[in-house]
PDB file of C-alpha atoms in Angstrom:
ATOM      1  CA  MET A 120     -37.011   2.217-100.238  1.00  0.00           C
ATOM      2  CA  ALA A 121     -37.244   5.610 -98.498  1.00  0.00           C
ATOM      3  CA  ASN A 122     -35.025   8.285 -99.951  1.00  0.00           C
ATOM      4  CA  ARG A 123     -34.201  10.760 -97.326  1.00  0.00           C
ATOM      5  CA  PHE A 124     -32.448  12.941 -99.823  1.00  0.00           C
ATOM      6  CA  THR A 125     -35.568  13.656-101.787  1.00  0.00           C
ATOM      7  CA  ASP A 126     -37.629  13.879 -98.575  1.00  0.00           C
ATOM      8  CA  LYS A 127     -35.244  16.547 -97.374  1.00  0.00           C
ATOM      9  CA  LEU A 128     -35.318  18.569-100.527  1.00  0.00           C
ATOM     10  CA  ARG A 129     -39.005  18.554-100.490  1.00  0.00           C
ATOM     11  CA  ARG A 130     -38.813  20.645 -97.442  1.00  0.00           C
ATOM     12  CA  PHE A 131     -36.982  23.392 -99.189  1.00  0.00           C
ATOM     13  CA  ALA A 132     -38.933  23.701-102.486  1.00  0.00           C
ATOM     14  CA  ALA A 133     -42.169  22.694-104.169  1.00  0.00           C
ATOM     15  CA  LEU A 134     -40.998  19.460-106.198  1.00  0.00           C
ATOM     16  CA  SER A 135     -43.152  17.969-108.773  1.00  0.00           C
ATOM     17  CA  ASP A 136     -43.539  14.202-109.258  1.00  0.00           C
ATOM     18  CA  GLN A 137     -41.331  14.529-112.289  1.00  0.00           C
ATOM     19  CA  ASP A 138     -38.732  16.242-110.075  1.00  0.00           C
ATOM     20  CA  ILE A 139     -38.887  13.403-107.661  1.00  0.00           C
ATOM     21  CA  ALA A 140     -38.501  10.762-110.429  1.00  0.00           C
ATOM     22  CA  VAL A 141     -35.396  12.772-111.587  1.00  0.00           C
ATOM     23  CA  LEU A 142     -33.896  12.812-108.161  1.00  0.00           C
ATOM     24  CA  SER A 143     -34.639   8.973-107.720  1.00  0.00           C
ATOM     25  CA  VAL A 144     -32.812   8.216-110.911  1.00  0.00           C
ATOM     26  CA  ALA A 145     -29.824  10.446-110.085  1.00  0.00           C
ATOM     27  CA  THR A 146     -29.380   8.706-106.743  1.00  0.00           C
ATOM     28  CA  ALA A 147     -29.960   5.257-108.005  1.00  0.00           C
ATOM     29  CA  ARG A 148     -26.323   4.288-108.131  1.00  0.00           C
ATOM     30  CA  THR A 149     -25.532   3.461-104.527  1.00  0.00           C
ATOM     31  CA  ARG A 150     -22.837   1.493-102.546  1.00  0.00           C
ATOM     32  CA  THR A 151     -22.409   0.411 -98.975  1.00  0.00           C
ATOM     33  CA  VAL A 152     -19.312   1.423 -97.327  1.00  0.00           C
ATOM     34  CA  PRO A 153     -17.874   0.604 -93.839  1.00  0.00           C
ATOM     35  CA  ALA A 154     -17.586   2.968 -90.864  1.00  0.00           C
ATOM     36  CA  ARG A 155     -14.321   4.929 -90.872  1.00  0.00           C
ATOM     37  CA  HIS A 156     -14.005   4.787 -94.745  1.00  0.00           C
ATOM     38  CA  ASP A 157     -12.572   7.845 -96.479  1.00  0.00           C
ATOM     39  CA  LEU A 158     -14.954   8.799 -99.204  1.00  0.00           C
ATOM     40  CA  ILE A 159     -12.270  11.374-100.476  1.00  0.00           C
ATOM     41  CA  LEU A 160      -9.138  12.750 -99.193  1.00  0.00           C
ATOM     42  CA  GLU A 161      -7.865  16.304 -98.965  1.00  0.00           C
ATOM     43  CA  GLY A 162      -5.672  16.822-102.078  1.00  0.00           C
ATOM     44  CA  ASP A 163      -7.743  14.454-104.263  1.00  0.00           C
ATOM     45  CA  VAL A 164      -9.252  15.597-107.478  1.00  0.00           C
ATOM     46  CA  PRO A 165     -12.845  15.977-106.960  1.00  0.00           C
ATOM     47  CA  GLY A 166     -15.146  13.310-108.318  1.00  0.00           C
ATOM     48  CA  PRO A 167     -18.985  12.676-107.950  1.00  0.00           C
ATOM     49  CA  VAL A 168     -21.004  14.392-105.292  1.00  0.00           C
ATOM     50  CA  PHE A 169     -21.754  12.149-102.493  1.00  0.00           C
ATOM     51  CA  VAL A 170     -25.300  11.762-101.083  1.00  0.00           C
ATOM     52  CA  MET A 171     -25.872  10.197 -97.692  1.00  0.00           C
ATOM     53  CA  LEU A 172     -28.881   7.876 -97.912  1.00  0.00           C
ATOM     54  CA  GLU A 173     -28.115   5.903 -94.630  1.00  0.00           C
ATOM     55  CA  GLY A 174     -25.451   6.473 -92.018  1.00  0.00           C
ATOM     56  CA  TRP A 175     -23.359   9.284 -90.745  1.00  0.00           C
ATOM     57  CA  ALA A 176     -20.135  10.838 -92.058  1.00  0.00           C
ATOM     58  CA  CYS A 177     -17.949  13.912 -91.354  1.00  0.00           C
ATOM     59  CA  ARG A 178     -15.893  16.639 -93.106  1.00  0.00           C
ATOM     60  CA  TYR A 179     -12.423  16.928 -91.480  1.00  0.00           C
ATOM     61  CA  LYS A 180      -8.956  18.174 -91.791  1.00  0.00           C
ATOM     62  CA  ILE A 181      -5.713  16.735 -90.364  1.00  0.00           C
ATOM     63  CA  LEU A 182      -3.364  19.431 -89.012  1.00  0.00           C
ATOM     64  CA  PRO A 183       0.436  19.241 -89.457  1.00  0.00           C
ATOM     65  CA  GLU A 184       0.943  17.917 -85.944  1.00  0.00           C
ATOM     66  CA  GLY A 185      -1.431  15.153 -86.539  1.00  0.00           C
ATOM     67  CA  GLY A 186      -4.666  16.682 -84.836  1.00  0.00           C
ATOM     68  CA  ARG A 187      -7.983  16.351 -86.377  1.00  0.00           C
ATOM     69  CA  GLN A 188     -10.536  18.938 -86.663  1.00  0.00           C
ATOM     70  CA  ILE A 189     -14.226  17.830 -87.671  1.00  0.00           C
ATOM     71  CA  MET A 190     -15.924  20.766 -89.437  1.00  0.00           C
ATOM     72  CA  ALA A 191     -19.364  19.143 -90.217  1.00  0.00           C
ATOM     73  CA  PHE A 192     -21.481  16.104 -89.471  1.00  0.00           C
ATOM     74  CA  LEU A 193     -23.380  14.529 -92.379  1.00  0.00           C
ATOM     75  CA  MET A 194     -26.700  12.722 -91.956  1.00  0.00           C
ATOM     76  CA  PRO A 195     -28.962  10.673 -94.082  1.00  0.00           C
ATOM     77  CA  GLY A 196     -30.244  13.189 -96.674  1.00  0.00           C
ATOM     78  CA  ASP A 197     -27.167  15.317 -96.882  1.00  0.00           C
ATOM     79  CA  THR A 198     -25.018  15.997 -99.847  1.00  0.00           C
ATOM     80  CA  CYS A 199     -21.290  16.447 -99.564  1.00  0.00           C
ATOM     81  CA  ASP A 200     -20.528  19.749-101.344  1.00  0.00           C
ATOM     82  CA  ILE A 201     -22.603  20.148-104.483  1.00  0.00           C
ATOM     83  CA  GLN A 202     -20.073  22.297-106.286  1.00  0.00           C
ATOM     84  CA  THR A 203     -17.119  20.111-105.786  1.00  0.00           C
ATOM     85  CA  GLY A 204     -16.854  19.647-109.668  1.00  0.00           C
ATOM     86  CA  SER A 205     -15.704  23.493-109.709  1.00  0.00           C
ATOM     87  CA  LEU A 206     -12.616  22.651-107.609  1.00  0.00           C
ATOM     88  CA  GLU A 207      -9.223  21.661-108.765  1.00  0.00           C
ATOM     89  CA  VAL A 208      -8.480  19.710-105.550  1.00  0.00           C
ATOM     90  CA  MET A 209     -10.330  18.871-102.317  1.00  0.00           C
ATOM     91  CA  TYR A 210      -9.459  21.094 -99.407  1.00  0.00           C
ATOM     92  CA  HIS A 211     -10.846  18.822 -96.827  1.00  0.00           C
ATOM     93  CA  SER A 212     -11.581  14.982 -96.433  1.00  0.00           C
ATOM     94  CA  ILE A 213     -14.897  13.196 -95.936  1.00  0.00           C
ATOM     95  CA  LYS A 214     -15.064  10.009 -93.760  1.00  0.00           C
ATOM     96  CA  THR A 215     -17.955   7.755 -92.756  1.00  0.00           C
ATOM     97  CA  LEU A 216     -18.517   7.490 -89.011  1.00  0.00           C
ATOM     98  CA  THR A 217     -20.757   4.602 -89.248  1.00  0.00           C
ATOM     99  CA  PRO A 218     -21.550   2.076 -92.009  1.00  0.00           C
ATOM    100  CA  ALA A 219     -23.317   3.934 -94.670  1.00  0.00           C
ATOM    101  CA  ARG A 220     -25.203   3.698 -97.935  1.00  0.00           C
ATOM    102  CA  ILE A 221     -23.878   6.412-100.314  1.00  0.00           C
ATOM    103  CA  ALA A 222     -25.231   7.540-103.666  1.00  0.00           C
ATOM    104  CA  THR A 223     -23.140   9.223-106.137  1.00  0.00           C
ATOM    105  CA  ILE A 224     -24.030  12.010-108.751  1.00  0.00           C
ATOM    106  CA  SER A 225     -21.502  12.830-111.394  1.00  0.00           C
ATOM    107  CA  PRO A 226     -20.603  16.502-111.787  1.00  0.00           C
ATOM    108  CA  ARG A 227     -22.300  16.452-115.128  1.00  0.00           C
ATOM    109  CA  GLU A 228     -25.460  15.277-113.763  1.00  0.00           C
ATOM    110  CA  MET A 229     -25.310  17.785-110.972  1.00  0.00           C
ATOM    111  CA  HIS A 230     -24.674  20.552-113.449  1.00  0.00           C
ATOM    112  CA  GLU A 231     -27.840  19.483-115.389  1.00  0.00           C
ATOM    113  CA  LEU A 232     -30.038  19.265-112.256  1.00  0.00           C
ATOM    114  CA  LEU A 233     -28.912  22.799-111.381  1.00  0.00           C
ATOM    115  CA  GLU A 234     -29.187  24.258-114.878  1.00  0.00           C
ATOM    116  CA  ASN A 235     -32.379  22.452-116.095  1.00  0.00           C
ATOM    117  CA  ARG A 236     -34.525  21.762-112.955  1.00  0.00           C
ATOM    118  CA  THR A 237     -35.249  25.069-111.286  1.00  0.00           C
ATOM    119  CA  PRO A 238     -37.040  23.624-108.211  1.00  0.00           C
ATOM    120  CA  ILE A 239     -34.345  21.146-107.498  1.00  0.00           C
ATOM    121  CA  ALA A 240     -31.722  23.734-107.926  1.00  0.00           C
ATOM    122  CA  LEU A 241     -33.560  26.125-105.433  1.00  0.00           C
ATOM    123  CA  ALA A 242     -33.848  23.330-102.887  1.00  0.00           C
ATOM    124  CA  LEU A 243     -30.092  22.384-103.324  1.00  0.00           C
ATOM    125  CA  ILE A 244     -29.082  25.901-102.992  1.00  0.00           C
ATOM    126  CA  ARG A 245     -31.166  26.564 -99.915  1.00  0.00           C
ATOM    127  CA  THR A 246     -29.802  23.348 -98.282  1.00  0.00           C
ATOM    128  CA  GLN A 247     -26.342  24.591 -99.058  1.00  0.00           C
ATOM    129  CA  LEU A 248     -27.213  27.926 -97.364  1.00  0.00           C
ATOM    130  CA  VAL A 249     -28.293  25.949 -94.303  1.00  0.00           C
ATOM    131  CA  ASP A 250     -24.883  24.219 -94.350  1.00  0.00           C
ATOM    132  CA  GLU A 251     -23.224  27.419 -94.555  1.00  0.00           C
ATOM    133  CA  ALA A 252     -25.219  28.800 -91.554  1.00  0.00           C
ATOM    134  CA  THR A 253     -24.348  25.882 -89.695  1.00  0.00           C
ATOM    135  CA  LEU A 254     -20.620  26.336 -90.201  1.00  0.00           C
ATOM    136  CA  ARG A 255     -21.009  30.033 -89.151  1.00  0.00           C
ATOM    137  CA  ALA A 256     -22.672  28.659 -85.898  1.00  0.00           C
ATOM    138  CA  TRP A 257     -19.848  26.380 -85.285  1.00  0.00           C
ATOM    139  CA  ILE A 258     -17.317  29.260 -85.742  1.00  0.00           C
ATOM    140  CA  VAL A 259     -19.276  31.152 -83.072  1.00  0.00           C
ATOM    141  CA  SER A 260     -19.118  28.164 -80.685  1.00  0.00           C
ATOM    142  CA  MET A 261     -15.519  27.646 -81.183  1.00  0.00           C
ATOM    143  CA  GLY A 262     -14.658  31.438 -80.823  1.00  0.00           C
ATOM    144  CA  ARG A 263     -16.996  32.507 -77.994  1.00  0.00           C
ATOM    145  CA  ARG A 264     -18.973  29.636 -76.292  1.00  0.00           C
ATOM    146  CA  ASP A 265     -17.650  27.982 -73.162  1.00  0.00           C
ATOM    147  CA  SER A 266     -17.224  24.342 -73.250  1.00  0.00           C
ATOM    148  CA  LEU A 267     -20.656  23.657 -71.604  1.00  0.00           C
ATOM    149  CA  ALA A 268     -22.466  25.967 -74.079  1.00  0.00           C
ATOM    150  CA  ARG A 269     -20.392  24.433 -76.931  1.00  0.00           C
ATOM    151  CA  VAL A 270     -21.467  20.907 -76.190  1.00  0.00           C
ATOM    152  CA  ALA A 271     -25.155  21.792 -75.494  1.00  0.00           C
ATOM    153  CA  HIS A 272     -25.328  23.711 -78.664  1.00  0.00           C
ATOM    154  CA  LEU A 273     -24.062  20.733 -80.689  1.00  0.00           C
ATOM    155  CA  MET A 274     -26.422  18.365 -79.050  1.00  0.00           C
ATOM    156  CA  CYS A 275     -29.388  20.787 -79.844  1.00  0.00           C
ATOM    157  CA  GLU A 276     -28.242  21.056 -83.542  1.00  0.00           C
ATOM    158  CA  LEU A 277     -27.869  17.361 -84.019  1.00  0.00           C
ATOM    159  CA  PHE A 278     -31.185  16.387 -82.305  1.00  0.00           C
ATOM    160  CA  ILE A 279     -32.966  19.063 -84.613  1.00  0.00           C
ATOM    161  CA  ARG A 280     -31.363  17.921 -87.704  1.00  0.00           C
ATOM    162  CA  ALA A 281     -31.951  14.357 -87.086  1.00  0.00           C
ATOM    163  CA  ARG A 282     -35.575  15.078 -86.127  1.00  0.00           C
ATOM    164  CA  ASN A 283     -35.982  16.779 -89.444  1.00  0.00           C
ATOM    165  CA  VAL A 284     -35.020  13.620 -91.378  1.00  0.00           C
ATOM    166  CA  GLY A 285     -37.087  11.267 -89.165  1.00  0.00           C
ATOM    167  CA  LEU A 286     -34.166   9.812 -87.159  1.00  0.00           C
ATOM    168  CA  VAL A 287     -35.746  10.588 -83.641  1.00  0.00           C
ATOM    169  CA  GLU A 288     -38.183   8.159 -82.120  1.00  0.00           C
ATOM    170  CA  ASP A 289     -39.932   8.694 -78.938  1.00  0.00           C
ATOM    171  CA  GLY A 290     -37.889  11.776 -78.145  1.00  0.00           C
ATOM    172  CA  GLU A 291     -34.564   9.740 -78.390  1.00  0.00           C
ATOM    173  CA  LEU A 292     -31.879   9.974 -81.042  1.00  0.00           C
ATOM    174  CA  GLU A 293     -29.419   7.065 -81.649  1.00  0.00           C
ATOM    175  CA  LEU A 294     -26.156   9.069 -81.429  1.00  0.00           C
ATOM    176  CA  PRO A 295     -23.585   6.930 -83.326  1.00  0.00           C
ATOM    177  CA  ILE A 296     -20.593   9.135 -82.482  1.00  0.00           C
ATOM    178  CA  SER A 297     -18.088   8.758 -79.756  1.00  0.00           C
ATOM    179  CA  GLN A 298     -16.995  11.346 -77.388  1.00  0.00           C
ATOM    180  CA  ILE A 299     -13.549  11.389 -79.195  1.00  0.00           C
ATOM    181  CA  VAL A 300     -15.432  12.397 -82.474  1.00  0.00           C
ATOM    182  CA  ILE A 301     -17.451  14.963 -80.477  1.00  0.00           C
ATOM    183  CA  ALA A 302     -14.285  16.236 -78.924  1.00  0.00           C
ATOM    184  CA  ASP A 303     -12.637  16.636 -82.348  1.00  0.00           C
ATOM    185  CA  SER A 304     -15.606  18.710 -83.611  1.00  0.00           C
ATOM    186  CA  LEU A 305     -15.500  21.123 -80.609  1.00  0.00           C
ATOM    187  CA  GLY A 306     -11.860  21.596 -80.024  1.00  0.00           C
ATOM    188  CA  LEU A 307     -12.074  19.867 -76.647  1.00  0.00           C
ATOM    189  CA  THR A 308     -10.614  16.689 -75.109  1.00  0.00           C
ATOM    190  CA  PRO A 309     -12.742  13.558 -74.737  1.00  0.00           C
ATOM    191  CA  VAL A 310     -12.310  13.855 -70.839  1.00  0.00           C
ATOM    192  CA  HIS A 311     -13.705  17.349 -71.062  1.00  0.00           C
ATOM    193  CA  VAL A 312     -16.571  16.255 -73.198  1.00  0.00           C
ATOM    194  CA  ASN A 313     -17.363  13.494 -70.766  1.00  0.00           C
ATOM    195  CA  ARG A 314     -17.233  15.922 -67.867  1.00  0.00           C
ATOM    196  CA  VAL A 315     -19.827  18.350 -69.675  1.00  0.00           C
ATOM    197  CA  PHE A 316     -22.080  15.452 -70.240  1.00  0.00           C
ATOM    198  CA  ARG A 317     -22.186  14.664 -66.719  1.00  0.00           C
ATOM    199  CA  THR A 318     -22.847  18.274 -65.851  1.00  0.00           C
ATOM    200  CA  LEU A 319     -25.731  18.446 -68.382  1.00  0.00           C
ATOM    201  CA  ARG A 320     -27.193  15.271 -66.871  1.00  0.00           C
ATOM    202  CA  LYS A 321     -27.022  16.859 -63.430  1.00  0.00           C
ATOM    203  CA  GLU A 322     -28.740  19.939 -64.719  1.00  0.00           C
ATOM    204  CA  ASN A 323     -31.504  17.373 -65.894  1.00  0.00           C
ATOM    205  CA  ALA A 324     -31.086  18.998 -69.394  1.00  0.00           C
ATOM    206  CA  MET A 325     -30.106  15.907 -71.428  1.00  0.00           C
ATOM    207  CA  ARG A 326     -28.301  12.677 -71.108  1.00  0.00           C
ATOM    208  CA  VAL A 327     -26.347  10.359 -73.421  1.00  0.00           C
ATOM    209  CA  ASP A 328     -26.947   6.581 -72.594  1.00  0.00           C
ATOM    210  CA  VAL A 329     -25.241   3.912 -74.486  1.00  0.00           C
ATOM    211  CA  GLY A 330     -25.197   5.783 -77.857  1.00  0.00           C
ATOM    212  CA  SER A 331     -28.500   7.578 -77.567  1.00  0.00           C
ATOM    213  CA  LEU A 332     -29.186  11.219 -76.882  1.00  0.00           C
ATOM    214  CA  VAL A 333     -32.314  12.195 -74.763  1.00  0.00           C
ATOM    215  CA  ILE A 334     -33.204  15.833 -74.208  1.00  0.00           C
ATOM    216  CA  THR A 335     -34.936  15.815 -70.784  1.00  0.00           C
ATOM    217  CA  ASP A 336     -35.486  19.462 -70.565  1.00  0.00           C
ATOM    218  CA  PRO A 337     -35.405  21.183 -74.005  1.00  0.00           C
ATOM    219  CA  ALA A 338     -35.963  24.773 -72.590  1.00  0.00           C
ATOM    220  CA  ARG A 339     -33.179  24.437 -70.038  1.00  0.00           C
ATOM    221  CA  LEU A 340     -30.788  22.822 -72.685  1.00  0.00           C
ATOM    222  CA  ALA A 341     -31.549  25.663 -75.201  1.00  0.00           C
ATOM    223  CA  VAL A 342     -30.854  28.238 -72.373  1.00  0.00           C
ATOM    224  CA  LEU A 343     -27.547  26.635 -71.387  1.00  0.00           C
ATOM    225  CA  ALA A 344     -26.519  26.593 -74.995  1.00  0.00           C
ATOM    226  CA  GLY A 345     -27.695  29.918 -76.098  1.00  0.00           C
ATOM    227  CA  PHE A 346     -29.488  28.178 -78.939  1.00  0.00           C
ATOM    228  CA  ASP A 347     -31.393  29.924 -81.549  1.00  0.00           C
ATOM    229  CA  ASP A 348     -32.145  27.493 -84.337  1.00  0.00           C
ATOM    230  CA  ALA A 349     -33.167  30.041 -87.075  1.00  0.00           C
ATOM    231  CA  TYR A 350     -30.348  28.703 -89.155  1.00  0.00           C
ATOM    232  CA  LEU A 351     -31.927  25.173 -89.101  1.00  0.00           C
ATOM    233  CA  HIS A 352     -35.479  26.352 -89.711  1.00  0.00           C
ATOM    234  CA  ARG A 353     -36.883  24.553 -86.867  1.00  0.00           C
ATOM    235  CA  ARG A 354     -37.418  25.439 -83.043  1.00  0.00           C
ATOM    236  CA  VAL A 355     -35.797  23.021 -80.622  1.00  0.00           C
ATOM    237  CA  ILE A 356     -38.345  23.476 -77.895  1.00  0.00           C
ATOM    238  CA  ARG A 357     -41.291  22.731 -80.377  1.00  0.00           C
ATOM    239  CA  THR A 358     -39.441  19.947 -81.882  1.00  0.00           C
ATOM    240  CA  VAL A 359     -38.670  18.167 -78.792  1.00  0.00           C
ATOM    241  CA  ALA A 360     -41.797  18.924 -77.088  1.00  0.00           C
ATOM    242  CA  SER A 361     -43.777  17.567 -80.101  1.00  0.00           C
ATOM    243  CA  GLN A 362     -42.450  14.020 -79.439  1.00  0.00           C
TER     244      GLN A 362
END
């Protein structure tokens, strides 16, 4: 069975066959969980590192008045905080957005990978740097981009990330997240997100049809978003145009 986690790490460091074998063993313990299932909650004592093998999840916080802020989307191949074992409690929650297959790596096993497998450690550190850069890009969006650029930027990002792990087919990405979820990640209302989607369709830049994202004019969408994918290590125009 394909392991998108090892496939992803191989893009960040030269892994030997033995490294791949070690990672395969580390992610051999898997379980299937339903959509909208909390893998861990804010305030919980951290346990194993979760590895997304199939499905989507998100990091989020619930505010005192009940509002939700999504802080990251997790796709197949992503890890959920490789250093959680260093924390006393979790400062955010992680929830599946779709049915998912999850592998777990114990804190001890993760420590051994980081200490004893230099190429694996390098790959994991680099993926974490990309995660941190992505969070900074989100901060810029929330602080300075208008709603159209905010939505367009997120769509560019999700498309590139999904393309990098083989989830895009014939220029189309199955987008298994609702407008409510997108709104909670961008500080907008679902109605506003829907309005921006209609504008982007009229601009012939992209469209969302029954849970799928198609970028019809990548250059136009990148301009509207002010998108520079240096933090993702892949150009949106080249990626989409190569389909």
